[in-house]
Amino acid sequence: MTAETAPRTAADDGRALAAAEQALALEIAGLEALRAGLGPDFARAVNLLYATKGRVIVTGMGKSGHVGAKIAATLASTGTPAQFVHPAEASHGDLGMITRQDAILALSNSGATPELSDILAHSRRFGIPLVGITARSASPLAEAADVALILPPAPEACPLQLAPTTATTMTLALGDAIAMALLDRRGFTAEDFRVFHPGGKLGARLVKVADIMHGPQDLPLITPDRPMAEALIEISARSFGCVGVTDDAGRLAGIVTDGDLRRHMGPDLAARKVSEVMTAAPKTIRARALAAEALAIMNAYKITALFAVDDDGRPVGILHVHDCLRAGVA
């Protein structure tokens, strides 16, 4: 029986949990030290990157490269144009991706990664702003950078002190901090975020009522003085299962739904006036509200359609639960 196939014991589980807790404790301690050390250099780095007219070029080798690719993606999705450039590829032509309008964010724990040398030289030759993230202030990267963000000394979570763990966690967190500071500086909003995330659950969560509602031309509407016979025709023609009732000023004063029809069912229903059957003060939503909010209202009150109204209470659209489901809002 090999070690790989030996039965797992309670002692094995205990050792695994202890190792995990130790690793997390060391990385948390590293993040706490990083937070405590934030200061003027961080603000200078954010100012430099904010002033960039082009893109933030993120670069790093090995584990720093993997972290850098994620930082570039976070920057790009939160309002700061960014691109990851692999330092080895940069030495074979990809330096052409970096323009004088860009800024460089270079990552290297040692600050002496050989593959970064050509990018550093390129930045200095053409006066391209350079921000470095490194653990060593006396390193080529720190000395070349316009702003050097120095990671605090912290033991790696790796018990051998070989695999980059705490250092990469701090670098990633510092990149996120830069991205969030830039997001705040730019006044980046949820609507801006949706522009960059049109697909998937994130995009669906940020869809607004106005994006998926049926517009004014599709509204089932009637006035309260009309006979219910006309209301029944309007309900059938529009297929929303309801008709909105508007007052003399065009405001939504009530609604007639399938449920109202069942409650008032009788031989004289068609001859009755709409005002006698309608439900007054129906639930509504603003067109600028999130579709998820509209769906929550429909679920809470067990209704299948919701009128969107303007600030004066006039209907401007209607949203059916099926519209939400088709848009992935659930």
PDB file of N, CA and C in Angstrom, residues 240-308:
ATOM      1  N   PHE A 240     -50.940  40.777 -21.093  1.00  0.00           N
ATOM      2  CA  PHE A 240     -50.193  40.944 -19.841  1.00  0.00           C
ATOM      3  C   PHE A 240     -51.000  40.469 -18.632  1.00  0.00           C
ATOM      4  N   GLY A 241     -52.274  40.101 -18.869  1.00  0.00           N
ATOM      5  CA  GLY A 241     -53.109  39.646 -17.766  1.00  0.00           C
ATOM      6  C   GLY A 241     -53.628  40.773 -16.906  1.00  0.00           C
ATOM      7  N   CYS A 242     -53.558  42.018 -17.422  1.00  0.00           N
ATOM      8  CA  CYS A 242     -54.026  43.153 -16.626  1.00  0.00           C
ATOM      9  C   CYS A 242     -54.228  44.352 -17.542  1.00  0.00           C
ATOM     10  N   VAL A 243     -54.870  45.375 -17.011  1.00  0.00           N
ATOM     11  CA  VAL A 243     -55.000  46.648 -17.701  1.00  0.00           C
ATOM     12  C   VAL A 243     -54.851  47.755 -16.664  1.00  0.00           C
ATOM     13  N   GLY A 244     -54.072  48.770 -16.998  1.00  0.00           N
ATOM     14  CA  GLY A 244     -53.889  49.890 -16.096  1.00  0.00           C
ATOM     15  C   GLY A 244     -55.001  50.904 -16.245  1.00  0.00           C
ATOM     16  N   VAL A 245     -55.350  51.548 -15.151  1.00  0.00           N
ATOM     17  CA  VAL A 245     -56.438  52.534 -15.143  1.00  0.00           C
ATOM     18  C   VAL A 245     -55.841  53.905 -14.859  1.00  0.00           C
ATOM     19  N   THR A 246     -56.015  54.842 -15.783  1.00  0.00           N
ATOM     20  CA  THR A 246     -55.415  56.173 -15.636  1.00  0.00           C
ATOM     21  C   THR A 246     -56.471  57.229 -15.358  1.00  0.00           C
ATOM     22  N   ASP A 247     -56.090  58.231 -14.554  1.00  0.00           N
ATOM     23  CA  ASP A 247     -57.008  59.328 -14.245  1.00  0.00           C
ATOM     24  C   ASP A 247     -56.917  60.411 -15.314  1.00  0.00           C
ATOM     25  N   ASP A 248     -57.586  61.536 -15.082  1.00  0.00           N
ATOM     26  CA  ASP A 248     -57.631  62.601 -16.079  1.00  0.00           C
ATOM     27  C   ASP A 248     -56.251  63.182 -16.371  1.00  0.00           C
ATOM     28  N   ALA A 249     -55.312  63.096 -15.413  1.00  0.00           N
ATOM     29  CA  ALA A 249     -53.961  63.632 -15.601  1.00  0.00           C
ATOM     30  C   ALA A 249     -53.012  62.595 -16.188  1.00  0.00           C
ATOM     31  N   GLY A 250     -53.533  61.406 -16.499  1.00  0.00           N
ATOM     32  CA  GLY A 250     -52.695  60.362 -17.072  1.00  0.00           C
ATOM     33  C   GLY A 250     -51.927  59.558 -16.048  1.00  0.00           C
ATOM     34  N   ARG A 251     -52.203  59.789 -14.761  1.00  0.00           N
ATOM     35  CA  ARG A 251     -51.512  59.031 -13.704  1.00  0.00           C
ATOM     36  C   ARG A 251     -52.172  57.673 -13.521  1.00  0.00           C
ATOM     37  N   LEU A 252     -51.390  56.703 -13.090  1.00  0.00           N
ATOM     38  CA  LEU A 252     -51.918  55.359 -12.866  1.00  0.00           C
ATOM     39  C   LEU A 252     -52.700  55.356 -11.549  1.00  0.00           C
ATOM     40  N   ALA A 253     -53.998  55.235 -11.666  1.00  0.00           N
ATOM     41  CA  ALA A 253     -54.862  55.288 -10.485  1.00  0.00           C
ATOM     42  C   ALA A 253     -55.271  53.905 -10.001  1.00  0.00           C
ATOM     43  N   GLY A 254     -55.192  52.923 -10.874  1.00  0.00           N
ATOM     44  CA  GLY A 254     -55.618  51.589 -10.486  1.00  0.00           C
ATOM     45  C   GLY A 254     -55.204  50.561 -11.515  1.00  0.00           C
ATOM     46  N   ILE A 255     -55.625  49.336 -11.269  1.00  0.00           N
ATOM     47  CA  ILE A 255     -55.304  48.236 -12.171  1.00  0.00           C
ATOM     48  C   ILE A 255     -56.415  47.206 -12.093  1.00  0.00           C
ATOM     49  N   VAL A 256     -56.705  46.577 -13.206  1.00  0.00           N
ATOM     50  CA  VAL A 256     -57.634  45.451 -13.244  1.00  0.00           C
ATOM     51  C   VAL A 256     -56.850  44.229 -13.677  1.00  0.00           C
ATOM     52  N   THR A 257     -56.846  43.217 -12.827  1.00  0.00           N
ATOM     53  CA  THR A 257     -56.083  42.003 -13.110  1.00  0.00           C
ATOM     54  C   THR A 257     -57.019  40.813 -13.260  1.00  0.00           C
ATOM     55  N   ASP A 258     -56.439  39.686 -13.635  1.00  0.00           N
ATOM     56  CA  ASP A 258     -57.230  38.446 -13.705  1.00  0.00           C
ATOM     57  C   ASP A 258     -57.867  38.150 -12.354  1.00  0.00           C
ATOM     58  N   GLY A 259     -57.141  38.449 -11.275  1.00  0.00           N
ATOM     59  CA  GLY A 259     -57.688  38.218  -9.943  1.00  0.00           C
ATOM     60  C   GLY A 259     -58.896  39.082  -9.665  1.00  0.00           C
ATOM     61  N   ASP A 260     -58.877  40.343 -10.117  1.00  0.00           N
ATOM     62  CA  ASP A 260     -60.037  41.224  -9.944  1.00  0.00           C
ATOM     63  C   ASP A 260     -61.233  40.678 -10.712  1.00  0.00           C
ATOM     64  N   LEU A 261     -60.984  40.154 -11.899  1.00  0.00           N
ATOM     65  CA  LEU A 261     -62.076  39.588 -12.698  1.00  0.00           C
ATOM     66  C   LEU A 261     -62.720  38.417 -11.975  1.00  0.00           C
ATOM     67  N   ARG A 262     -61.904  37.546 -11.374  1.00  0.00           N
ATOM     68  CA  ARG A 262     -62.464  36.396 -10.661  1.00  0.00           C
ATOM     69  C   ARG A 262     -63.277  36.839  -9.446  1.00  0.00           C
ATOM     70  N   ARG A 263     -62.776  37.872  -8.763  1.00  0.00           N
ATOM     71  CA  ARG A 263     -63.483  38.345  -7.565  1.00  0.00           C
ATOM     72  C   ARG A 263     -64.819  39.005  -7.899  1.00  0.00           C
ATOM     73  N   HIS A 264     -64.952  39.576  -9.078  1.00  0.00           N
ATOM     74  CA  HIS A 264     -66.184  40.282  -9.450  1.00  0.00           C
ATOM     75  C   HIS A 264     -66.976  39.542 -10.520  1.00  0.00           C
ATOM     76  N   MET A 265     -66.651  38.277 -10.707  1.00  0.00           N
ATOM     77  CA  MET A 265     -67.317  37.507 -11.750  1.00  0.00           C
ATOM     78  C   MET A 265     -68.829  37.463 -11.487  1.00  0.00           C
ATOM     79  N   GLY A 266     -69.609  37.750 -12.530  1.00  0.00           N
ATOM     80  CA  GLY A 266     -71.068  37.733 -12.444  1.00  0.00           C
ATOM     81  C   GLY A 266     -71.663  38.102 -13.776  1.00  0.00           C
ATOM     82  N   PRO A 267     -72.979  37.928 -13.917  1.00  0.00           N
ATOM     83  CA  PRO A 267     -73.617  38.199 -15.214  1.00  0.00           C
ATOM     84  C   PRO A 267     -73.534  39.663 -15.642  1.00  0.00           C
ATOM     85  N   ASP A 268     -73.342  40.574 -14.683  1.00  0.00           N
ATOM     86  CA  ASP A 268     -73.312  41.991 -15.032  1.00  0.00           C
ATOM     87  C   ASP A 268     -71.895  42.553 -15.140  1.00  0.00           C
ATOM     88  N   LEU A 269     -70.867  41.686 -15.109  1.00  0.00           N
ATOM     89  CA  LEU A 269     -69.478  42.166 -15.080  1.00  0.00           C
ATOM     90  C   LEU A 269     -69.159  43.056 -16.279  1.00  0.00           C
ATOM     91  N   ALA A 270     -69.552  42.651 -17.466  1.00  0.00           N
ATOM     92  CA  ALA A 270     -69.189  43.397 -18.669  1.00  0.00           C
ATOM     93  C   ALA A 270     -69.798  44.787 -18.686  1.00  0.00           C
ATOM     94  N   ALA A 271     -70.939  44.968 -18.006  1.00  0.00           N
ATOM     95  CA  ALA A 271     -71.621  46.260 -18.023  1.00  0.00           C
ATOM     96  C   ALA A 271     -71.148  47.194 -16.912  1.00  0.00           C
ATOM     97  N   ARG A 272     -70.450  46.662 -15.936  1.00  0.00           N
ATOM     98  CA  ARG A 272     -69.996  47.497 -14.821  1.00  0.00           C
ATOM     99  C   ARG A 272     -68.887  48.424 -15.282  1.00  0.00           C
ATOM    100  N   LYS A 273     -68.697  49.502 -14.550  1.00  0.00           N
ATOM    101  CA  LYS A 273     -67.619  50.431 -14.878  1.00  0.00           C
ATOM    102  C   LYS A 273     -66.288  49.912 -14.322  1.00  0.00           C
ATOM    103  N   VAL A 274     -65.235  50.287 -14.996  1.00  0.00           N
ATOM    104  CA  VAL A 274     -63.895  49.879 -14.585  1.00  0.00           C
ATOM    105  C   VAL A 274     -63.603  50.300 -13.148  1.00  0.00           C
ATOM    106  N   SER A 275     -64.059  51.497 -12.756  1.00  0.00           N
ATOM    107  CA  SER A 275     -63.796  52.010 -11.406  1.00  0.00           C
ATOM    108  C   SER A 275     -64.384  51.134 -10.319  1.00  0.00           C
ATOM    109  N   GLU A 276     -65.430  50.349 -10.656  1.00  0.00           N
ATOM    110  CA  GLU A 276     -66.073  49.486  -9.668  1.00  0.00           C
ATOM    111  C   GLU A 276     -65.305  48.185  -9.447  1.00  0.00           C
ATOM    112  N   VAL A 277     -64.451  47.848 -10.394  1.00  0.00           N
ATOM    113  CA  VAL A 277     -63.762  46.552 -10.337  1.00  0.00           C
ATOM    114  C   VAL A 277     -62.277  46.700 -10.023  1.00  0.00           C
ATOM    115  N   MET A 278     -61.705  47.822 -10.394  1.00  0.00           N
ATOM    116  CA  MET A 278     -60.246  47.986 -10.304  1.00  0.00           C
ATOM    117  C   MET A 278     -59.753  47.954  -8.863  1.00  0.00           C
ATOM    118  N   THR A 279     -58.451  47.617  -8.727  1.00  0.00           N
ATOM    119  CA  THR A 279     -57.733  47.748  -7.460  1.00  0.00           C
ATOM    120  C   THR A 279     -56.989  49.086  -7.497  1.00  0.00           C
ATOM    121  N   ALA A 280     -57.297  49.940  -6.532  1.00  0.00           N
ATOM    122  CA  ALA A 280     -56.689  51.269  -6.509  1.00  0.00           C
ATOM    123  C   ALA A 280     -55.256  51.209  -5.994  1.00  0.00           C
ATOM    124  N   ALA A 281     -54.466  52.234  -6.340  1.00  0.00           N
ATOM    125  CA  ALA A 281     -53.077  52.383  -5.877  1.00  0.00           C
ATOM    126  C   ALA A 281     -52.273  51.106  -6.062  1.00  0.00           C
ATOM    127  N   PRO A 282     -52.125  50.644  -7.284  1.00  0.00           N
ATOM    128  CA  PRO A 282     -51.378  49.398  -7.524  1.00  0.00           C
ATOM    129  C   PRO A 282     -49.882  49.570  -7.276  1.00  0.00           C
ATOM    130  N   LYS A 283     -49.195  48.461  -7.107  1.00  0.00           N
ATOM    131  CA  LYS A 283     -47.734  48.483  -6.957  1.00  0.00           C
ATOM    132  C   LYS A 283     -47.110  48.915  -8.285  1.00  0.00           C
ATOM    133  N   THR A 284     -46.098  49.768  -8.194  1.00  0.00           N
ATOM    134  CA  THR A 284     -45.411  50.256  -9.389  1.00  0.00           C
ATOM    135  C   THR A 284     -43.905  50.249  -9.152  1.00  0.00           C
ATOM    136  N   ILE A 285     -43.164  50.576 -10.189  1.00  0.00           N
ATOM    137  CA  ILE A 285     -41.703  50.628 -10.115  1.00  0.00           C
ATOM    138  C   ILE A 285     -41.239  51.772 -11.011  1.00  0.00           C
ATOM    139  N   ARG A 286     -40.091  52.355 -10.717  1.00  0.00           N
ATOM    140  CA  ARG A 286     -39.501  53.361 -11.583  1.00  0.00           C
ATOM    141  C   ARG A 286     -38.725  52.660 -12.704  1.00  0.00           C
ATOM    142  N   ALA A 287     -38.735  53.246 -13.880  1.00  0.00           N
ATOM    143  CA  ALA A 287     -38.030  52.641 -15.013  1.00  0.00           C
ATOM    144  C   ALA A 287     -36.533  52.552 -14.763  1.00  0.00           C
ATOM    145  N   ARG A 288     -35.990  53.470 -13.949  1.00  0.00           N
ATOM    146  CA  ARG A 288     -34.551  53.465 -13.683  1.00  0.00           C
ATOM    147  C   ARG A 288     -34.142  52.484 -12.588  1.00  0.00           C
ATOM    148  N   ALA A 289     -35.125  51.834 -11.958  1.00  0.00           N
ATOM    149  CA  ALA A 289     -34.818  50.865 -10.910  1.00  0.00           C
ATOM    150  C   ALA A 289     -34.249  49.589 -11.523  1.00  0.00           C
ATOM    151  N   LEU A 290     -33.561  48.804 -10.708  1.00  0.00           N
ATOM    152  CA  LEU A 290     -33.044  47.518 -11.175  1.00  0.00           C
ATOM    153  C   LEU A 290     -34.192  46.549 -11.411  1.00  0.00           C
ATOM    154  N   ALA A 291     -34.066  45.744 -12.462  1.00  0.00           N
ATOM    155  CA  ALA A 291     -35.092  44.746 -12.746  1.00  0.00           C
ATOM    156  C   ALA A 291     -35.205  43.746 -11.597  1.00  0.00           C
ATOM    157  N   ALA A 292     -34.097  43.498 -10.897  1.00  0.00           N
ATOM    158  CA  ALA A 292     -34.135  42.581  -9.749  1.00  0.00           C
ATOM    159  C   ALA A 292     -35.070  43.104  -8.663  1.00  0.00           C
ATOM    160  N   GLU A 293     -35.117  44.418  -8.505  1.00  0.00           N
ATOM    161  CA  GLU A 293     -36.027  45.023  -7.519  1.00  0.00           C
ATOM    162  C   GLU A 293     -37.474  44.803  -7.937  1.00  0.00           C
ATOM    163  N   ALA A 294     -37.746  44.958  -9.231  1.00  0.00           N
ATOM    164  CA  ALA A 294     -39.097  44.728  -9.730  1.00  0.00           C
ATOM    165  C   ALA A 294     -39.515  43.275  -9.521  1.00  0.00           C
ATOM    166  N   LEU A 295     -38.591  42.347  -9.789  1.00  0.00           N
ATOM    167  CA  LEU A 295     -38.898  40.937  -9.598  1.00  0.00           C
ATOM    168  C   LEU A 295     -39.178  40.637  -8.130  1.00  0.00           C
ATOM    169  N   ALA A 296     -38.437  41.280  -7.240  1.00  0.00           N
ATOM    170  CA  ALA A 296     -38.668  41.082  -5.803  1.00  0.00           C
ATOM    171  C   ALA A 296     -40.068  41.538  -5.412  1.00  0.00           C
ATOM    172  N   ILE A 297     -40.528  42.658  -5.975  1.00  0.00           N
ATOM    173  CA  ILE A 297     -41.881  43.140  -5.688  1.00  0.00           C
ATOM    174  C   ILE A 297     -42.918  42.163  -6.211  1.00  0.00           C
ATOM    175  N   MET A 298     -42.714  41.667  -7.435  1.00  0.00           N
ATOM    176  CA  MET A 298     -43.663  40.715  -8.008  1.00  0.00           C
ATOM    177  C   MET A 298     -43.739  39.434  -7.184  1.00  0.00           C
ATOM    178  N   ASN A 299     -42.590  38.977  -6.724  1.00  0.00           N
ATOM    179  CA  ASN A 299     -42.579  37.759  -5.904  1.00  0.00           C
ATOM    180  C   ASN A 299     -43.249  37.993  -4.559  1.00  0.00           C
ATOM    181  N   ALA A 300     -42.985  39.146  -3.954  1.00  0.00           N
ATOM    182  CA  ALA A 300     -43.524  39.444  -2.626  1.00  0.00           C
ATOM    183  C   ALA A 300     -45.046  39.554  -2.645  1.00  0.00           C
ATOM    184  N   TYR A 301     -45.605  40.142  -3.710  1.00  0.00           N
ATOM    185  CA  TYR A 301     -47.047  40.377  -3.771  1.00  0.00           C
ATOM    186  C   TYR A 301     -47.762  39.400  -4.695  1.00  0.00           C
ATOM    187  N   LYS A 302     -47.009  38.397  -5.179  1.00  0.00           N
ATOM    188  CA  LYS A 302     -47.594  37.337  -6.001  1.00  0.00           C
ATOM    189  C   LYS A 302     -48.344  37.910  -7.208  1.00  0.00           C
ATOM    190  N   ILE A 303     -47.671  38.825  -7.921  1.00  0.00           N
ATOM    191  CA  ILE A 303     -48.213  39.404  -9.135  1.00  0.00           C
ATOM    192  C   ILE A 303     -47.260  39.088 -10.286  1.00  0.00           C
ATOM    193  N   THR A 304     -47.784  39.131 -11.500  1.00  0.00           N
ATOM    194  CA  THR A 304     -46.962  38.741 -12.642  1.00  0.00           C
ATOM    195  C   THR A 304     -46.573  39.915 -13.534  1.00  0.00           C
ATOM    196  N   ALA A 305     -47.139  41.087 -13.291  1.00  0.00           N
ATOM    197  CA  ALA A 305     -46.807  42.255 -14.105  1.00  0.00           C
ATOM    198  C   ALA A 305     -46.765  43.492 -13.226  1.00  0.00           C
ATOM    199  N   LEU A 306     -45.917  44.441 -13.642  1.00  0.00           N
ATOM    200  CA  LEU A 306     -45.696  45.640 -12.845  1.00  0.00           C
ATOM    201  C   LEU A 306     -45.561  46.825 -13.792  1.00  0.00           C
ATOM    202  N   PHE A 307     -46.350  47.865 -13.536  1.00  0.00           N
ATOM    203  CA  PHE A 307     -46.242  49.069 -14.357  1.00  0.00           C
ATOM    204  C   PHE A 307     -45.043  49.905 -13.899  1.00  0.00           C
ATOM    205  N   ALA A 308     -44.298  50.419 -14.869  1.00  0.00           N
ATOM    206  CA  ALA A 308     -43.230  51.375 -14.589  1.00  0.00           C
ATOM    207  C   ALA A 308     -43.810  52.770 -14.786  1.00  0.00           C
TER     208      ALA A 308
END
